[in-house]
JSON list of C-alpha atoms in Angstrom, two decimals:
[
{"chain": "J", "resi": 1, "resn": "MET", "atom": "CA", "xyz": [3.29, -100.08, -97.60]},
{"chain": "J", "resi": 2, "resn": "LYS", "atom": "CA", "xyz": [0.79, -100.40, -100.44]},
{"chain": "J", "resi": 3, "resn": "LEU", "atom": "CA", "xyz": [-0.88, -97.17, -99.31]},
{"chain": "J", "resi": 4, "resn": "ASN", "atom": "CA", "xyz": [2.63, -95.14, -99.94]},
{"chain": "J", "resi": 5, "resn": "ILE", "atom": "CA", "xyz": [3.24, -96.57, -103.21]},
{"chain": "J", "resi": 6, "resn": "ARG", "atom": "CA", "xyz": [-0.20, -95.73, -104.59]},
{"chain": "J", "resi": 7, "resn": "LYS", "atom": "CA", "xyz": [0.44, -92.12, -103.10]},
{"chain": "J", "resi": 8, "resn": "ILE", "atom": "CA", "xyz": [3.73, -91.90, -104.80]},
{"chain": "J", "resi": 9, "resn": "ILE", "atom": "CA", "xyz": [2.33, -93.11, -108.16]},
{"chain": "J", "resi": 10, "resn": "ILE", "atom": "CA", "xyz": [-0.44, -90.91, -108.01]},
{"chain": "J", "resi": 11, "resn": "PHE", "atom": "CA", "xyz": [1.76, -88.04, -107.15]},
{"chain": "J", "resi": 12, "resn": "ALA", "atom": "CA", "xyz": [4.10, -88.93, -110.03]},
{"chain": "J", "resi": 13, "resn": "ILE", "atom": "CA", "xyz": [1.01, -89.19, -112.71]},
{"chain": "J", "resi": 14, "resn": "GLY", "atom": "CA", "xyz": [-0.04, -85.79, -111.21]},
{"chain": "J", "resi": 15, "resn": "ILE", "atom": "CA", "xyz": [3.52, -84.26, -111.98]},
{"chain": "J", "resi": 16, "resn": "PHE", "atom": "CA", "xyz": [3.79, -85.66, -115.44]},
{"chain": "J", "resi": 17, "resn": "ALA", "atom": "CA", "xyz": [0.16, -84.36, -116.36]},
{"chain": "J", "resi": 18, "resn": "GLY", "atom": "CA", "xyz": [0.93, -80.95, -114.97]},
{"chain": "J", "resi": 19, "resn": "ILE", "atom": "CA", "xyz": [4.10, -80.84, -117.42]},
{"chain": "J", "resi": 20, "resn": "VAL", "atom": "CA", "xyz": [2.30, -82.21, -120.40]},
{"chain": "J", "resi": 21, "resn": "LEU", "atom": "CA", "xyz": [-0.50, -79.65, -119.86]},
{"chain": "J", "resi": 22, "resn": "LEU", "atom": "CA", "xyz": [2.09, -76.62, -119.31]},
{"chain": "J", "resi": 23, "resn": "VAL", "atom": "CA", "xyz": [3.64, -77.75, -122.77]},
{"chain": "J", "resi": 24, "resn": "ILE", "atom": "CA", "xyz": [0.40, -78.22, -124.61]},
{"chain": "J", "resi": 25, "resn": "GLY", "atom": "CA", "xyz": [-1.01, -75.21, -123.14]},
{"chain": "J", "resi": 26, "resn": "LYS", "atom": "CA", "xyz": [1.77, -72.59, -123.32]},
{"chain": "J", "resi": 27, "resn": "PRO", "atom": "CA", "xyz": [0.31, -69.80, -125.51]},
{"chain": "J", "resi": 28, "resn": "HIS", "atom": "CA", "xyz": [3.69, -68.20, -125.93]},
{"chain": "J", "resi": 29, "resn": "PHE", "atom": "CA", "xyz": [5.91, -67.69, -128.93]},
{"chain": "J", "resi": 30, "resn": "ASP", "atom": "CA", "xyz": [9.17, -66.15, -128.98]},
{"chain": "J", "resi": 31, "resn": "ASP", "atom": "CA", "xyz": [12.03, -64.82, -131.26]},
{"chain": "J", "resi": 32, "resn": "LYS", "atom": "CA", "xyz": [13.02, -68.58, -131.24]},
{"chain": "J", "resi": 33, "resn": "SER", "atom": "CA", "xyz": [9.94, -69.91, -132.54]},
{"chain": "J", "resi": 34, "resn": "GLU", "atom": "CA", "xyz": [10.27, -71.52, -136.22]},
{"chain": "J", "resi": 35, "resn": "LYS", "atom": "CA", "xyz": [8.95, -68.98, -138.58]},
{"chain": "J", "resi": 36, "resn": "VAL", "atom": "CA", "xyz": [8.83, -69.17, -142.59]},
{"chain": "J", "resi": 37, "resn": "TYR", "atom": "CA", "xyz": [8.13, -66.95, -145.31]},
{"chain": "J", "resi": 38, "resn": "LEU", "atom": "CA", "xyz": [5.25, -67.78, -147.45]},
{"chain": "J", "resi": 39, "resn": "ASN", "atom": "CA", "xyz": [4.22, -66.23, -150.72]},
{"chain": "J", "resi": 40, "resn": "ILE", "atom": "CA", "xyz": [0.39, -66.55, -150.91]},
{"chain": "J", "resi": 41, "resn": "ASP", "atom": "CA", "xyz": [-1.34, -64.75, -154.00]},
{"chain": "J", "resi": 42, "resn": "GLY", "atom": "CA", "xyz": [1.57, -62.51, -154.32]},
{"chain": "J", "resi": 43, "resn": "GLU", "atom": "CA", "xyz": [1.72, -61.26, -150.90]},
{"chain": "J", "resi": 44, "resn": "GLU", "atom": "CA", "xyz": [4.86, -62.33, -148.62]},
{"chain": "J", "resi": 45, "resn": "TYR", "atom": "CA", "xyz": [3.90, -63.40, -145.15]},
{"chain": "J", "resi": 46, "resn": "ILE", "atom": "CA", "xyz": [5.97, -64.26, -141.93]},
{"chain": "J", "resi": 47, "resn": "LEU", "atom": "CA", "xyz": [4.40, -67.29, -140.43]},
{"chain": "J", "resi": 48, "resn": "LEU", "atom": "CA", "xyz": [5.00, -69.55, -137.27]},
{"chain": "J", "resi": 49, "resn": "THR", "atom": "CA", "xyz": [4.86, -73.12, -138.08]},
{"chain": "J", "resi": 50, "resn": "ALA", "atom": "CA", "xyz": [2.85, -75.98, -136.70]},
{"chain": "J", "resi": 51, "resn": "ARG", "atom": "CA", "xyz": [4.64, -79.18, -137.74]},
{"chain": "J", "resi": 52, "resn": "THR", "atom": "CA", "xyz": [4.14, -81.47, -134.69]},
{"chain": "J", "resi": 53, "resn": "SER", "atom": "CA", "xyz": [0.85, -82.89, -133.48]},
{"chain": "J", "resi": 54, "resn": "VAL", "atom": "CA", "xyz": [1.12, -80.96, -130.18]},
{"chain": "J", "resi": 55, "resn": "GLU", "atom": "CA", "xyz": [1.99, -77.46, -132.13]},
{"chain": "J", "resi": 56, "resn": "LYS", "atom": "CA", "xyz": [-1.14, -78.39, -134.66]},
{"chain": "J", "resi": 57, "resn": "MET", "atom": "CA", "xyz": [-3.46, -78.92, -131.42]},
{"chain": "J", "resi": 58, "resn": "ARG", "atom": "CA", "xyz": [-2.13, -75.68, -129.91]},
{"chain": "J", "resi": 59, "resn": "GLY", "atom": "CA", "xyz": [-2.07, -73.45, -132.63]},
{"chain": "J", "resi": 60, "resn": "LEU", "atom": "CA", "xyz": [-2.88, -69.85, -132.01]},
{"chain": "J", "resi": 61, "resn": "SER", "atom": "CA", "xyz": [-5.08, -70.87, -129.11]},
{"chain": "J", "resi": 62, "resn": "GLY", "atom": "CA", "xyz": [-4.81, -68.40, -126.09]},
{"chain": "J", "resi": 63, "resn": "ILE", "atom": "CA", "xyz": [-2.93, -65.87, -127.96]},
{"chain": "J", "resi": 64, "resn": "ILE", "atom": "CA", "xyz": [-4.33, -62.30, -127.63]},
{"chain": "J", "resi": 65, "resn": "GLU", "atom": "CA", "xyz": [-1.80, -60.58, -129.65]},
{"chain": "J", "resi": 66, "resn": "LEU", "atom": "CA", "xyz": [0.48, -61.98, -132.10]},
{"chain": "J", "resi": 67, "resn": "LYS", "atom": "CA", "xyz": [3.82, -60.01, -132.51]},
{"chain": "J", "resi": 68, "resn": "ASN", "atom": "CA", "xyz": [6.49, -60.39, -135.14]},
{"chain": "J", "resi": 69, "resn": "ALA", "atom": "CA", "xyz": [4.22, -62.91, -137.29]},
{"chain": "J", "resi": 70, "resn": "ASP", "atom": "CA", "xyz": [0.96, -62.30, -139.50]},
{"chain": "J", "resi": 71, "resn": "GLY", "atom": "CA", "xyz": [-0.05, -65.79, -138.39]},
{"chain": "J", "resi": 72, "resn": "MET", "atom": "CA", "xyz": [0.74, -69.65, -138.52]},
{"chain": "J", "resi": 73, "resn": "VAL", "atom": "CA", "xyz": [1.13, -72.43, -141.00]},
{"chain": "J", "resi": 74, "resn": "PHE", "atom": "CA", "xyz": [0.03, -75.89, -140.35]},
{"chain": "J", "resi": 75, "resn": "TYR", "atom": "CA", "xyz": [1.80, -78.50, -142.42]},
{"chain": "J", "resi": 76, "resn": "PHE", "atom": "CA", "xyz": [0.21, -82.08, -143.12]},
{"chain": "J", "resi": 77, "resn": "ASP", "atom": "CA", "xyz": [2.38, -85.00, -144.50]},
{"chain": "J", "resi": 78, "resn": "ILE", "atom": "CA", "xyz": [-0.70, -86.25, -146.40]},
{"chain": "J", "resi": 79, "resn": "PRO", "atom": "CA", "xyz": [-3.16, -84.04, -148.53]},
{"chain": "J", "resi": 80, "resn": "GLN", "atom": "CA", "xyz": [-6.51, -84.70, -146.58]},
{"chain": "J", "resi": 81, "resn": "LYS", "atom": "CA", "xyz": [-9.86, -82.86, -145.85]},
{"chain": "J", "resi": 82, "resn": "ILE", "atom": "CA", "xyz": [-9.13, -80.74, -142.58]},
{"chain": "J", "resi": 83, "resn": "THR", "atom": "CA", "xyz": [-11.55, -79.07, -139.88]},
{"chain": "J", "resi": 84, "resn": "PHE", "atom": "CA", "xyz": [-10.42, -75.89, -137.91]},
{"chain": "J", "resi": 85, "resn": "TRP", "atom": "CA", "xyz": [-12.12, -74.57, -134.93]},
{"chain": "J", "resi": 86, "resn": "ASN", "atom": "CA", "xyz": [-12.18, -71.31, -132.90]},
{"chain": "J", "resi": 87, "resn": "LYS", "atom": "CA", "xyz": [-11.78, -73.12, -129.40]},
{"chain": "J", "resi": 88, "resn": "ASN", "atom": "CA", "xyz": [-10.04, -70.95, -127.17]},
{"chain": "J", "resi": 89, "resn": "THR", "atom": "CA", "xyz": [-9.02, -68.75, -130.10]},
{"chain": "J", "resi": 90, "resn": "HIS", "atom": "CA", "xyz": [-9.23, -64.67, -129.08]},
{"chain": "J", "resi": 91, "resn": "LEU", "atom": "CA", "xyz": [-8.13, -63.48, -132.73]},
{"chain": "J", "resi": 92, "resn": "ASP", "atom": "CA", "xyz": [-10.09, -63.21, -135.85]},
{"chain": "J", "resi": 93, "resn": "LEU", "atom": "CA", "xyz": [-8.40, -65.47, -138.50]},
{"chain": "J", "resi": 94, "resn": "GLU", "atom": "CA", "xyz": [-8.41, -65.81, -142.31]},
{"chain": "J", "resi": 95, "resn": "LEU", "atom": "CA", "xyz": [-8.04, -69.61, -143.07]},
{"chain": "J", "resi": 96, "resn": "VAL", "atom": "CA", "xyz": [-6.31, -70.22, -146.42]},
{"chain": "J", "resi": 97, "resn": "TRP", "atom": "CA", "xyz": [-6.63, -73.48, -147.51]},
{"chain": "J", "resi": 98, "resn": "MET", "atom": "CA", "xyz": [-3.75, -74.84, -149.64]},
{"chain": "J", "resi": 99, "resn": "ILE", "atom": "CA", "xyz": [-2.47, -77.83, -151.59]},
{"chain": "J", "resi": 100, "resn": "GLY", "atom": "CA", "xyz": [1.05, -77.23, -152.62]},
{"chain": "J", "resi": 101, "resn": "ASP", "atom": "CA", "xyz": [1.72, -73.59, -153.72]},
{"chain": "J", "resi": 102, "resn": "LYS", "atom": "CA", "xyz": [-1.84, -73.45, -154.93]},
{"chain": "J", "resi": 103, "resn": "VAL", "atom": "CA", "xyz": [-4.72, -71.72, -152.62]},
{"chain": "J", "resi": 104, "resn": "LEU", "atom": "CA", "xyz": [-7.80, -74.05, -152.69]},
{"chain": "J", "resi": 105, "resn": "GLY", "atom": "CA", "xyz": [-10.02, -71.58, -150.88]},
{"chain": "J", "resi": 106, "resn": "ARG", "atom": "CA", "xyz": [-10.27, -69.17, -148.13]},
{"chain": "J", "resi": 107, "resn": "ASP", "atom": "CA", "xyz": [-12.57, -68.71, -144.97]},
{"chain": "J", "resi": 108, "resn": "PHE", "atom": "CA", "xyz": [-13.13, -66.28, -142.20]},
{"chain": "J", "resi": 109, "resn": "LEU", "atom": "CA", "xyz": [-12.73, -67.84, -138.50]},
{"chain": "J", "resi": 110, "resn": "PRO", "atom": "CA", "xyz": [-14.10, -65.07, -135.93]},
{"chain": "J", "resi": 111, "resn": "SER", "atom": "CA", "xyz": [-12.65, -65.39, -132.62]},
{"chain": "J", "resi": 112, "resn": "GLU", "atom": "CA", "xyz": [-14.78, -67.56, -129.94]},
{"chain": "J", "resi": 113, "resn": "ASP", "atom": "CA", "xyz": [-15.36, -64.35, -128.07]},
{"chain": "J", "resi": 114, "resn": "LYS", "atom": "CA", "xyz": [-16.95, -62.87, -130.74]},
{"chain": "J", "resi": 115, "resn": "ALA", "atom": "CA", "xyz": [-18.92, -65.75, -132.63]},
{"chain": "J", "resi": 116, "resn": "GLY", "atom": "CA", "xyz": [-19.22, -68.70, -130.33]},
{"chain": "J", "resi": 117, "resn": "LEU", "atom": "CA", "xyz": [-17.65, -71.85, -131.28]},
{"chain": "J", "resi": 118, "resn": "ILE", "atom": "CA", "xyz": [-17.47, -72.57, -135.01]},
{"chain": "J", "resi": 119, "resn": "ILE", "atom": "CA", "xyz": [-16.05, -75.16, -136.94]},
{"chain": "J", "resi": 120, "resn": "LYS", "atom": "CA", "xyz": [-14.66, -74.94, -140.61]},
{"chain": "J", "resi": 121, "resn": "GLU", "atom": "CA", "xyz": [-13.76, -77.59, -143.13]},
{"chain": "J", "resi": 122, "resn": "SER", "atom": "CA", "xyz": [-11.53, -77.20, -146.01]},
{"chain": "J", "resi": 123, "resn": "PRO", "atom": "CA", "xyz": [-12.85, -77.23, -149.49]},
{"chain": "J", "resi": 124, "resn": "GLY", "atom": "CA", "xyz": [-11.06, -80.41, -150.50]},
{"chain": "J", "resi": 125, "resn": "GLU", "atom": "CA", "xyz": [-7.84, -82.13, -149.74]},
{"chain": "J", "resi": 126, "resn": "VAL", "atom": "CA", "xyz": [-5.08, -79.57, -148.61]},
{"chain": "J", "resi": 127, "resn": "ASP", "atom": "CA", "xyz": [-1.45, -80.28, -147.28]},
{"chain": "J", "resi": 128, "resn": "LYS", "atom": "CA", "xyz": [-1.03, -76.77, -145.82]},
{"chain": "J", "resi": 129, "resn": "VAL", "atom": "CA", "xyz": [-3.45, -74.54, -143.69]},
{"chain": "J", "resi": 130, "resn": "VAL", "atom": "CA", "xyz": [-2.64, -70.83, -143.14]},
{"chain": "J", "resi": 131, "resn": "GLU", "atom": "CA", "xyz": [-4.48, -68.67, -140.47]},
{"chain": "J", "resi": 132, "resn": "LEU", "atom": "CA", "xyz": [-3.75, -65.00, -141.01]},
{"chain": "J", "resi": 133, "resn": "VAL", "atom": "CA", "xyz": [-4.57, -62.73, -138.22]},
{"chain": "J", "resi": 134, "resn": "LYS", "atom": "CA", "xyz": [-7.17, -60.07, -139.40]}
]
């Protein structure tokens, strides 16, 4: 009896973990994905949004081609120093570090395919980071 219960618990945990990985690893955006228009230095961009920790963790990972958007904007409730990396990123990105509507700095983050793993740190505390597809 104990063995059957243990198997059922392990099976349930496996199903739950699979669902979590499916949601986190889903590299797909559609027309229902939240988008915002953001003006950066006089240019208007259409950006997907990353507000939740899951959305921020996923970002543009796994995306080979981004359609109907220029990139993604990551929102942070409290201004802070942020690091971004290109793990499983197949697109070349320009990082725009922002506080409010002010651009604090810009960085180039090449795809992992081209440059290997690279980590970039914000030049100061930011409350928004924009990834623009290059």
